[in-house]
XYZ file of C-alpha atoms in Angstrom:
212
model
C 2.777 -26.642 -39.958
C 5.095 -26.451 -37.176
C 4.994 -28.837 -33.861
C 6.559 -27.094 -30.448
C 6.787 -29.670 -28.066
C 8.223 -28.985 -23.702
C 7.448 -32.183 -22.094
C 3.940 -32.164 -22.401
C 2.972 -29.300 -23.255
C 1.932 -29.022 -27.246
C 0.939 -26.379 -29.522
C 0.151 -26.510 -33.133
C 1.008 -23.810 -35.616
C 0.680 -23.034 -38.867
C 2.098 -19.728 -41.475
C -0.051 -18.136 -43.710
C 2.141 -15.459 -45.721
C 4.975 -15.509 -43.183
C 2.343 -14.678 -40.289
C 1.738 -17.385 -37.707
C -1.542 -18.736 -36.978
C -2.391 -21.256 -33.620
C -4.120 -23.793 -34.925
C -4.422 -26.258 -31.279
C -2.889 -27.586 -28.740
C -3.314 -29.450 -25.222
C -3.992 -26.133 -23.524
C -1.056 -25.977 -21.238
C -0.984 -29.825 -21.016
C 0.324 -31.228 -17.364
C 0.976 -28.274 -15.710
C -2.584 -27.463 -15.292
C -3.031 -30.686 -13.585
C -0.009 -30.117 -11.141
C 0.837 -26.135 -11.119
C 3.844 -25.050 -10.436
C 4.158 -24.114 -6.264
C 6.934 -22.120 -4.992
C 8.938 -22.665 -1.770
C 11.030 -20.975 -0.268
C 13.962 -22.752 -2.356
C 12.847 -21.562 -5.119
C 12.817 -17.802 -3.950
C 16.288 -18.228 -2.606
C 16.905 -19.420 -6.472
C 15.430 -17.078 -8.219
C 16.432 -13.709 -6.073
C 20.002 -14.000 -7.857
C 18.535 -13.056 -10.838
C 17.567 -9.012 -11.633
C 14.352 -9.735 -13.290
C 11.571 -12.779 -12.855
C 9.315 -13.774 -16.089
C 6.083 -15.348 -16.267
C 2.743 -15.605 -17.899
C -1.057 -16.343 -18.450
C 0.102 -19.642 -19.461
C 2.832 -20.983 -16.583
C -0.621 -21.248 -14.613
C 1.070 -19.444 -11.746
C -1.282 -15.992 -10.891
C -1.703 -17.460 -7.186
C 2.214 -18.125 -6.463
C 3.488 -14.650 -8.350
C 2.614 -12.395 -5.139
C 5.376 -14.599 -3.503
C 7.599 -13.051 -6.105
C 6.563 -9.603 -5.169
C 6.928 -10.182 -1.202
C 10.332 -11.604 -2.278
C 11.540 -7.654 -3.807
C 11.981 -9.552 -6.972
C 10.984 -7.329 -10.333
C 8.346 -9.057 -12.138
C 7.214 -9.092 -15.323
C 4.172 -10.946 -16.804
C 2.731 -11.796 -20.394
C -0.676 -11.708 -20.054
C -1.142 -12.067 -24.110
C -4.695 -11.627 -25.452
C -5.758 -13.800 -22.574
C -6.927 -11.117 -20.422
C -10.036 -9.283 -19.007
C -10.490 -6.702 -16.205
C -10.793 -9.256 -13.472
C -7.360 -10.500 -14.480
C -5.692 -7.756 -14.340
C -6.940 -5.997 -11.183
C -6.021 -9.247 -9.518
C -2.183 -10.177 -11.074
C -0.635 -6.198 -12.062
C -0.508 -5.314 -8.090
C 2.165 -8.242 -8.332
C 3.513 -6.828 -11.281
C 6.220 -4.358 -11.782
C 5.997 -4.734 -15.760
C 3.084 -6.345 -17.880
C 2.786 -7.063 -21.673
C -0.649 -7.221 -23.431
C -1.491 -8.861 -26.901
C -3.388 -6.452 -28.755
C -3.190 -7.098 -32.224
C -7.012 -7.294 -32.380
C -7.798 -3.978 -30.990
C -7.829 -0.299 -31.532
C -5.060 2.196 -30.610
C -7.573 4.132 -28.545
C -8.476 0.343 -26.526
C -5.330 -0.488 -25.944
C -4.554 2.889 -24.150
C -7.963 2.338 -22.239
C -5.996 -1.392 -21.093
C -2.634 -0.215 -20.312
C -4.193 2.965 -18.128
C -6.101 0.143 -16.036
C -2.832 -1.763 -16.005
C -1.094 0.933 -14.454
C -3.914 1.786 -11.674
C -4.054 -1.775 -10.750
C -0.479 -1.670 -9.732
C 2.027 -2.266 -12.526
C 4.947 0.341 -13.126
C 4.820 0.144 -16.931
C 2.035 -1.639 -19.169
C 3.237 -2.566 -23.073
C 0.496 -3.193 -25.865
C 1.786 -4.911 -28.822
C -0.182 -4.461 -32.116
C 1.309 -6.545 -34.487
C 2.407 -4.469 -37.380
C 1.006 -1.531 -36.194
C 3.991 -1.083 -33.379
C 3.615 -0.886 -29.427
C 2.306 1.356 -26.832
C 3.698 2.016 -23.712
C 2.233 3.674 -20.468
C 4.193 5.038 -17.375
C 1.322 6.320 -15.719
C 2.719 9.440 -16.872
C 1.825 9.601 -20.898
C 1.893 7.368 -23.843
C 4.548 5.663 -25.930
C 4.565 4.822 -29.333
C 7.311 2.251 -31.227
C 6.849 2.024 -34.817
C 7.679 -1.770 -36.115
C 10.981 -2.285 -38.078
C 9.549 -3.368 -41.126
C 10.669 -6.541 -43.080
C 9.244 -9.189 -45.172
C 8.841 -11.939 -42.680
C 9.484 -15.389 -43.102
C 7.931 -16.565 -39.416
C 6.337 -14.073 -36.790
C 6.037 -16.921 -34.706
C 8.167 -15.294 -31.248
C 8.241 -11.572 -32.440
C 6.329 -10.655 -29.278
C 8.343 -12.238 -27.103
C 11.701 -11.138 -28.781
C 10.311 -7.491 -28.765
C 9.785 -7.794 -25.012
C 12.883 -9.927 -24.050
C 15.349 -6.961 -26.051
C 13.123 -3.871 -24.111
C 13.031 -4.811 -20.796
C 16.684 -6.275 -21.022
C 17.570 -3.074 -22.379
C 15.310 -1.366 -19.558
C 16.703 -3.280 -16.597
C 20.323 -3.766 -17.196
C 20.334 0.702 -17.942
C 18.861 1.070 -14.160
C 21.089 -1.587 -13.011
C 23.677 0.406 -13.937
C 22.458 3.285 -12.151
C 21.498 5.407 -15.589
C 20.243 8.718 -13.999
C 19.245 9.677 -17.447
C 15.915 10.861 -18.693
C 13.687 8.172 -18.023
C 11.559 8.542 -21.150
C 14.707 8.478 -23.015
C 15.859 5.659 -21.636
C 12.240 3.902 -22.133
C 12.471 5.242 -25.712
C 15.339 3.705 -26.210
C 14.602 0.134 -24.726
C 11.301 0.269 -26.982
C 13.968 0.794 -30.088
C 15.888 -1.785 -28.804
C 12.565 -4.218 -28.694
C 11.325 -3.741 -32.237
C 14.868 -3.638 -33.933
C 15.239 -7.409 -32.118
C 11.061 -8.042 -33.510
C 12.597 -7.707 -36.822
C 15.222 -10.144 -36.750
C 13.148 -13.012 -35.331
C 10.685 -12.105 -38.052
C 13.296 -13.452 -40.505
C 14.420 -17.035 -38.417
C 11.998 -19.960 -40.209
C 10.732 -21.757 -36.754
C 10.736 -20.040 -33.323
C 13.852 -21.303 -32.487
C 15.182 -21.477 -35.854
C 14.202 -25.187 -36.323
C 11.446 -25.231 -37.960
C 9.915 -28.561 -39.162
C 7.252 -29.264 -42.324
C 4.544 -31.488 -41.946
């Protein structure tokens, strides 16, 4: 069992077979006392950067429209934590959203990432475990097949898939690519899954892993 620990914030883990499981935690811990409220500091601060992150679990769906008024690109981890409500009232603030779908069918996760796009995001991402990604563009589908390997730890392969594809995705257009845009989102979702892989074979999300 592995203990991840940010002040005090706690979450409890354990690997069965290489996969990881949650097993508890303090659900988010202090920041749901005292969420996190932007200013106009912050803004200034976070403008020099191309791309803001955050998710279901910073507790901070009410401040992210502050993001958006900013011009800054967003993009938000929902995870599995999600439901229509959700969505219809955080993706209008979203320029790129990631869904957990591991639990669901292909044909569901389409149904998600189609609302995901009407309700205001640019691009939606399903991951489904070992069964890949989807991607919609409000356009069609996308489909990345996992880089398979025997995994030590899964524990941060979502989050390594996304961090590698929309690093890949943002630093292209920064550039100015005026390539095929489906090739270029082909190629980010490439980028993603070959990145999955490697993470799949570090013991401990941040290669630290301690036994209890």
């Amino acid at each position: 069992m592995q203990t991840i620990r940010r002040g005090k914030w706690l979450c409890l883990v354990d690997l069965v077979e290489g996969d990881r499981v949650f097993i508890g935690g303090n659900q988010g811990g202090v920041q749901q006392e005292h969420p996190i409220q932007l200013d106009t500091r912050d803004i200034a601060y976070i403008q020099t950067f191309d791309l803001a992150h955050s998710s279901i679990y910073s507790g901070m769906e009410q401040e992210i429209y502050k993001l958006k008024e900013a011009g800054i690109l967003v993009s938000f981890d929902f995870s599995n934590e999600f439901d229509e409500a959700i969505l219809e009232s955080v993706c209008k603030h979203v320029d790129y959203s990631l869904l957990s779908c591991g639990e669901q069918t292909e044909e569901e996760v389409k149904e998600w990432l189609v609302k995901v796009h009407r309700y205001g995001s640019r691009l939606g991402i399903g991951t489904m475990g070992s069964r890949g990604a989807l991607l919609y563009d409000g356009h069609r589908f996308y489909k990345q097949a996992p880089h398979y390997v025997q995994p030590v730890d899964t524990m941060g392969a979502g989050d390594s898939f996304f961090t590698a594809f929309i690093l890949h995705y943002v630093q292209e257009k920064s550039l100015g690519s005026k390539g095929d845009e489906a090739v270029l989102l082909t190629a980010s979702l490439e980028a993603g899954a070959r990145y999955a892989s490697k993470t799949c074979l570090v013991e401990g999300a941040f290669g630290y892993g301690i036994s209890f």
